[in-house]
Coordinates of C-alpha atoms and ligand atoms in Angstrom, one line a residue:
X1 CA 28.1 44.5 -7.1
X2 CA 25.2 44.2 -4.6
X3 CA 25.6 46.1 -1.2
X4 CA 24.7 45.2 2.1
X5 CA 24.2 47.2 5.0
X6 CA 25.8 47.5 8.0
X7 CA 26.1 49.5 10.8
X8 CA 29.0 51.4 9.8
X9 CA 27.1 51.6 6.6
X10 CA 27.2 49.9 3.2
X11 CA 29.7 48.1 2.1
X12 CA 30.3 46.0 -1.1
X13 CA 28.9 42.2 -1.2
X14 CA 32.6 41.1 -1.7
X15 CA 33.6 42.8 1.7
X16 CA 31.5 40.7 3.8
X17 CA 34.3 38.1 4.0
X18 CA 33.8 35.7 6.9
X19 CA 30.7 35.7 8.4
X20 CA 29.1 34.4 11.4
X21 CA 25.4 34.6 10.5
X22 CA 24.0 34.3 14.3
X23 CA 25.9 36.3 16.9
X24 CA 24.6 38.8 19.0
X25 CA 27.4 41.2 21.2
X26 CA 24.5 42.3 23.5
X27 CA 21.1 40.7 24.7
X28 CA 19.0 42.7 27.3
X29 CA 15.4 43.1 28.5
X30 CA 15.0 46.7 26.6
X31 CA 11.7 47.6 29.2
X32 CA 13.3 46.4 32.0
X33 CA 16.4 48.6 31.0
X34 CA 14.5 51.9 30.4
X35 CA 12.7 51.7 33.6
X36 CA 14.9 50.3 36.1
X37 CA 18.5 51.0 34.2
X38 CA 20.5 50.3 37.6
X39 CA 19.3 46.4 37.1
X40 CA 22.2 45.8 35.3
X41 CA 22.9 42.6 34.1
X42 CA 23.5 40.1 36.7
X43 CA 26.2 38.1 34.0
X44 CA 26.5 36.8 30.7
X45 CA 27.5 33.4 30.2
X46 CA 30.0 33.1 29.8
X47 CA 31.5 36.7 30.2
X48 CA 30.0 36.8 33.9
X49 CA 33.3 39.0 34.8
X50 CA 31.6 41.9 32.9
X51 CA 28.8 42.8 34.9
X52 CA 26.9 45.9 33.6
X53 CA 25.9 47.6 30.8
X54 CA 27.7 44.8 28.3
X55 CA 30.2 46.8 26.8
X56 CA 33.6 45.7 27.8
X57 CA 32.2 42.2 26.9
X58 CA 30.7 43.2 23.6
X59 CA 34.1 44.7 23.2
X60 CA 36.1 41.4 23.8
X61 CA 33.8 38.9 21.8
X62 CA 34.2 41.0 19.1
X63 CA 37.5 41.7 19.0
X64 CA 37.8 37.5 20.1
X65 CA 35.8 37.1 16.5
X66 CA 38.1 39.4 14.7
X67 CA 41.7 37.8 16.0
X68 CA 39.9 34.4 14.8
X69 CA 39.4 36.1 11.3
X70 CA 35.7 36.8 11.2
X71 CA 35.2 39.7 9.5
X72 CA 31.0 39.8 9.8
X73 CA 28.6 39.0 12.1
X74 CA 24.5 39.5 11.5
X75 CA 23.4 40.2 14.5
X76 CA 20.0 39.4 14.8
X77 CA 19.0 41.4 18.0
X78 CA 15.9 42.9 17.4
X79 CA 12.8 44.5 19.5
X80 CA 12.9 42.8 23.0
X81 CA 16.0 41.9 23.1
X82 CA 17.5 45.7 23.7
X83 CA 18.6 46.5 19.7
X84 CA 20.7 49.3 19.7
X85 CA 22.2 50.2 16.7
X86 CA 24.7 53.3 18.2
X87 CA 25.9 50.6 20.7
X88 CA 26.5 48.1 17.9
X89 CA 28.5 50.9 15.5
X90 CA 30.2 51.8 19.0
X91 CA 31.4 48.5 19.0
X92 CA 32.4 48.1 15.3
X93 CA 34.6 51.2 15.2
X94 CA 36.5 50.0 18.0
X95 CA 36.9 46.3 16.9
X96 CA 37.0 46.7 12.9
X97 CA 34.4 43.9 13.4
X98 CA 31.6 44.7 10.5
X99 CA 28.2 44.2 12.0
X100 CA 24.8 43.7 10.0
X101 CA 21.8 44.7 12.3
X102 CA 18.5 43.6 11.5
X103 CA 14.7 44.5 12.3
X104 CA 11.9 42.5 13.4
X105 CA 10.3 41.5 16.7
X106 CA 11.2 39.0 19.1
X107 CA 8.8 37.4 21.1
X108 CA 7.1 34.1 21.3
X109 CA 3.7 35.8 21.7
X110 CA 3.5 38.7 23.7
X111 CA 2.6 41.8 21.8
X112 CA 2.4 45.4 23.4
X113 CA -1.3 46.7 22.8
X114 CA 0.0 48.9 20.0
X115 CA 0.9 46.1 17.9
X116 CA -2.3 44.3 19.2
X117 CA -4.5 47.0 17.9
X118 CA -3.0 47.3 14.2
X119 CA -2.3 45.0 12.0
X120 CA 0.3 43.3 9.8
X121 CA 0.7 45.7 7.5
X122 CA 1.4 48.8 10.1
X123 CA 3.9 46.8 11.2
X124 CA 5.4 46.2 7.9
X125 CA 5.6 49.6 7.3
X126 CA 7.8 50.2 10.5
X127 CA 10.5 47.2 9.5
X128 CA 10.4 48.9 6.0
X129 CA 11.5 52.4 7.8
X130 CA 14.1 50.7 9.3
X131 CA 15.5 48.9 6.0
X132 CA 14.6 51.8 3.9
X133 CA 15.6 55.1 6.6
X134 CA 17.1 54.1 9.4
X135 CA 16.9 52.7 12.9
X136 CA 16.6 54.7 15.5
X137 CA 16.9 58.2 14.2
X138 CA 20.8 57.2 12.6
X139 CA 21.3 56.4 9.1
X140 CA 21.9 52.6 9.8
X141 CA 19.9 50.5 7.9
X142 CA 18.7 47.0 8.6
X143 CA 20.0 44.7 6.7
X144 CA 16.9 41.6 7.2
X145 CA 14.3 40.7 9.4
X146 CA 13.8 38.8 12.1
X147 CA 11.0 37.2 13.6
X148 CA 10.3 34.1 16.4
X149 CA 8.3 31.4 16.9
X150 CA 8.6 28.9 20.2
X151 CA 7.2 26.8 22.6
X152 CA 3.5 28.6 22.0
X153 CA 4.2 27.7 18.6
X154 CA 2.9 29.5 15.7
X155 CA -0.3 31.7 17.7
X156 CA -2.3 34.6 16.2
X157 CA 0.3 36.9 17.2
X158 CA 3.6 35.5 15.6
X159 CA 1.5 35.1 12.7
X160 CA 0.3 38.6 12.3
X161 CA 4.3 39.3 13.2
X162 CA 5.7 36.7 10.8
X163 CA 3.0 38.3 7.5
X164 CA 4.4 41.6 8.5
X165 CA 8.0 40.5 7.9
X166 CA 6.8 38.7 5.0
X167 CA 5.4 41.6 3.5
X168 CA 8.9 44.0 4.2
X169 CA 10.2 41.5 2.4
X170 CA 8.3 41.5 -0.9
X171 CA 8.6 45.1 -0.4
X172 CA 12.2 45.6 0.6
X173 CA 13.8 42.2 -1.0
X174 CA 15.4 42.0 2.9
X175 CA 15.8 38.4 3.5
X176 CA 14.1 37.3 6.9
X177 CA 15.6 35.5 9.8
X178 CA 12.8 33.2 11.3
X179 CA 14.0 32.1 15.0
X180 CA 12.3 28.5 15.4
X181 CA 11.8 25.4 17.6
X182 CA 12.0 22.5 15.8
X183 CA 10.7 20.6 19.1
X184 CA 7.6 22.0 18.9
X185 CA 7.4 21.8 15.0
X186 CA 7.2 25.3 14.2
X187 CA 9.7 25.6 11.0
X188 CA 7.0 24.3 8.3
X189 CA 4.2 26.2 9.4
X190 CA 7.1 29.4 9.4
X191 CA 7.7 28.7 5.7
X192 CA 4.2 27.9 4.5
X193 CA 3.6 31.9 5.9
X194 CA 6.3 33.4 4.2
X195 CA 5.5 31.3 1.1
X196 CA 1.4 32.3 1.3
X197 CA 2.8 36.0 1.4
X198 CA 5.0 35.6 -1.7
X199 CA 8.7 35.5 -0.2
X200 CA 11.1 33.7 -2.0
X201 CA 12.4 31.0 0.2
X202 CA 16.0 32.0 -1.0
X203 CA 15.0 35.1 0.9
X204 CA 14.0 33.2 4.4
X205 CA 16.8 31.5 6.7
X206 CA 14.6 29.3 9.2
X207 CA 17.6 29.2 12.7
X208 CA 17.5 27.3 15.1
X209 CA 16.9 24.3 12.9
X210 CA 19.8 22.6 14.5
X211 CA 18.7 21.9 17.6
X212 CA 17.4 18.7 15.9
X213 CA 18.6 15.6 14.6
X214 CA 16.2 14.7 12.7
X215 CA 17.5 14.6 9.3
X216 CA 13.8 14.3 8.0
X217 CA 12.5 17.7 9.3
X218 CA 15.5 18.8 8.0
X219 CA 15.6 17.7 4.9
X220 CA 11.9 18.9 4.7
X221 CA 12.3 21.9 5.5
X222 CA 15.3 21.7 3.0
X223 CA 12.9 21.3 0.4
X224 CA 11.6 23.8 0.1
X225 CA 14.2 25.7 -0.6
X226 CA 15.1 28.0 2.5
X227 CA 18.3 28.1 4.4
X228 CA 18.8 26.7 7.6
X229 CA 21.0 27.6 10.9
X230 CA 22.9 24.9 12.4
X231 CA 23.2 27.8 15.0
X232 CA 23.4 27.3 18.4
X233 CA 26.7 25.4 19.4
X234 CA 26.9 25.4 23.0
X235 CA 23.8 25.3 24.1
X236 CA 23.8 21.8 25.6
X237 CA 20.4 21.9 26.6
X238 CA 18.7 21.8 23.4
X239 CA 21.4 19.8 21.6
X240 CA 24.9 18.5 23.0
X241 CA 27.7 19.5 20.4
X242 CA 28.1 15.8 19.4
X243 CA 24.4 15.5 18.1
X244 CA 25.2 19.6 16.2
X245 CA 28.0 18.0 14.9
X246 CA 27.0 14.7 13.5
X247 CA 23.6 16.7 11.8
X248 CA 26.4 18.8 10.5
X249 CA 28.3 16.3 8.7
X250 CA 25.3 14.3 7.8
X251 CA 24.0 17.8 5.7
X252 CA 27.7 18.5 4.2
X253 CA 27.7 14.8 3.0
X254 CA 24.4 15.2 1.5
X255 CA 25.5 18.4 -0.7
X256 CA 23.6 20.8 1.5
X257 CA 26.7 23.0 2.2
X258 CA 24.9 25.6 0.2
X259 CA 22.0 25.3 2.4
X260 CA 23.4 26.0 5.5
X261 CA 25.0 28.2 8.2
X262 CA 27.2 27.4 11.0
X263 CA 27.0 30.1 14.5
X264 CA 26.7 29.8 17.9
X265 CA 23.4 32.5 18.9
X266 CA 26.1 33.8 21.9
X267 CA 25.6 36.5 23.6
X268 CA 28.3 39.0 25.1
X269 CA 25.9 39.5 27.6
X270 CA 22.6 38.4 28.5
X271 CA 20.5 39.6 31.4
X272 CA 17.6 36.8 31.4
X273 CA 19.0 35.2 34.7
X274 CA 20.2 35.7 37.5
X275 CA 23.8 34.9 38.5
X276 CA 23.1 32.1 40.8
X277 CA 20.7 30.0 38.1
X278 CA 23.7 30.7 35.3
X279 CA 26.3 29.1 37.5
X280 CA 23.2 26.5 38.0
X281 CA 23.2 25.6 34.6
X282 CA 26.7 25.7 33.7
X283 CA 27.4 23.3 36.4
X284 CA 24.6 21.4 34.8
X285 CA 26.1 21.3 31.6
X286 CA 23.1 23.0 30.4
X287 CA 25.5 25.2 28.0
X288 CA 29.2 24.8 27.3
X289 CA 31.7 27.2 25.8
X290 CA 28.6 28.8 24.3
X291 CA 30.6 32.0 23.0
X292 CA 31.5 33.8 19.6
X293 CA 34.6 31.3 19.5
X294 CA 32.9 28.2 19.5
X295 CA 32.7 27.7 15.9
X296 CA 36.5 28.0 14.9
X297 CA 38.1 27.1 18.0
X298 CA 35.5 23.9 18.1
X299 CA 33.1 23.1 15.2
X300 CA 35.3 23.5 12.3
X301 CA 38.4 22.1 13.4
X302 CA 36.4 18.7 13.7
X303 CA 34.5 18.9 11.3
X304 CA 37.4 19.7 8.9
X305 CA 39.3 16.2 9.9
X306 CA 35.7 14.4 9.2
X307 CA 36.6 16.0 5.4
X308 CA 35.0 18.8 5.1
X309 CA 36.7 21.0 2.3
X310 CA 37.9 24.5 2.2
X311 CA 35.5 25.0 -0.4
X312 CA 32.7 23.9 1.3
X313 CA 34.2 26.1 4.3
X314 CA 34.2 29.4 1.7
X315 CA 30.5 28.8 1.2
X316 CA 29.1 28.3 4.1
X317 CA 31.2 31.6 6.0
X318 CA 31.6 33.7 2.3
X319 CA 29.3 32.9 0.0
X320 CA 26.4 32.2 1.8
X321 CA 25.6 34.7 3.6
X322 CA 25.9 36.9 0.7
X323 CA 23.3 34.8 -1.1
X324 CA 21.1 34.8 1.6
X325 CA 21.7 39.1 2.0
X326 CA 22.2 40.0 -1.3
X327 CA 21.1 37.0 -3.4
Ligands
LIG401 ZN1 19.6 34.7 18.6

């Protein structure tokens, strides 16, 4: 049987068990850490009663997923967002929550002048180090790649980013993680790279793909045979949970339960605002109960009395996202 890794190291495909494929325990400004690292986080939201370096609430979400009976999470947190693999282990071996890290580059176009100056395949050969040696001087390995495209949309940069994950993927066979926004259109123009590069699009999850209703782009994107992330319950501000949901049954209805994965992209802590503008836009309903529980305390309660089946429930937390690792 296929392995995957994680960051308490490999463990057998059939171990993965429940899986939440978009969940990360800590999100941080990595530069703004290693200069200043008294400018702690100012809150998480929601975990705003954990100030500081994100531990204790890395700590509870995780242990929060495991009394729920998730059993995985991929954690997708990669350059720029403060990856660090010992805190993740540190964080597994407490909770007995399995963790699968990732590499890749997060940004929506800024590059540092080293990645600038070389080119997609320099790149590559750093996300193949970390699938292939290690992150971070341990013996973790990542388990997929992630890469980002946004508002900017799909510039010269995330492209040059996007070939190099492409190309530690045909190298590797590491599926890749493609953060998108559907709003500004980016999800075909993701694909058509991968697929000019040679991935298999059984290899290539394209998240974020949920903050739309448009059953069209969906089913587009569909199409062409990638998997996508109906991944960001609780965060009003892109969709309210009624329009996730609906998009949600709409997909399981049309067979796609194979297709598809269900998370919420929290964070145990994030440390992109300041205190004052989180309470801002909680209290304007900009996210709500956007946290690691927000799938089984929420999403599948409801969308088990709309019919869906505990089969289709096995494949989309169990089988899945050992296709989409393994497959
Ligand atoms: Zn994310």
């Amino acid at each position: 049987m296929a392995t995957i890794e994680t960051v308490t190291g490999p463990v057998d495909a059939g171990e993965l068990g429940t899986t939440l494929i978009h969940e990360h325990l800590r999100t941080r400004d990595e530069a703004v850490h290693e200069q200043w690292p008294h400018a702690k986080a100012s809150g998480g939201i929601p975990e705003r009663e954990h100030p500081g370096d994100g531990h204790a609430a890395a700590l509870e979400v995780a242990t929060a997923a495991v009394e729920l009976g998730v059993r995985t999470i991929c954690d997708p947190t990669a350059m720029f967002l403060g990856r660090d693999v010992s805190f993740m282990r540190d964080v597994s071996e407490r909770t007995g929550l399995q963790v699968v890290p990732c590499t890749g580059i997060y940004t929506y176009d800024h590059l540092p002048p080293f990645f600038v100056s070389r080119d997609a395949d320099a790149i590559a050969d750093l996300f193949c180090a970390d699938i292939e040696q290690g992150i971070q001087g341990t013996e973790i390995k990542a388990a997929f790649l992630k890469c980002a495209a946004d508002e900017p949309g799909v510039t010269e940069n995330i492209e040059k980013v996007h070939r190099a994950a492409a190309r530690a993927s045909v190298r590797t066979g590491a599926p890749i993680m493609a953060h998108s926004r559907p709003a500004s259109d980016t999800g075909p123009r993701q694909v058509e790279i991968f697929l000019e590069e040679g991935v298999d699009p059984a290899k290539v999850q394209v998240a974020h793909t949920g903050d739309t209703d448009d059953l069209d782009y969906i089913e587009r994107l569909l199409q062409t045979g990638v998997w996508i992330g109906l991944d960001r319950y609780g965060l009003e501000m892109y969709l309210p949970f009624d329009r996730r949901q609906a998009t949600a049954k709409a997909l399981l209805e049309r067979g796609y339960a194979d297709r598809i994965f269900l998370s919420a992209d929290s964070c145990g802590t994030i440390d992109w605002f300041e205190q004052a503008a989180i309470e801002q836009m909680l209290a304007a309903g900009m996210a709500k109960d956007w946290d690691i529980r927000i799938v089984h305390e929420q999403v599948l309660p409801e969308l088990r009395e709309a019919g869906m089946t505990d089969d289709q429930v096995e494949q989309i937390f169990v089988r899945n996202p050992v296709a989409w690792l393994a497959g």
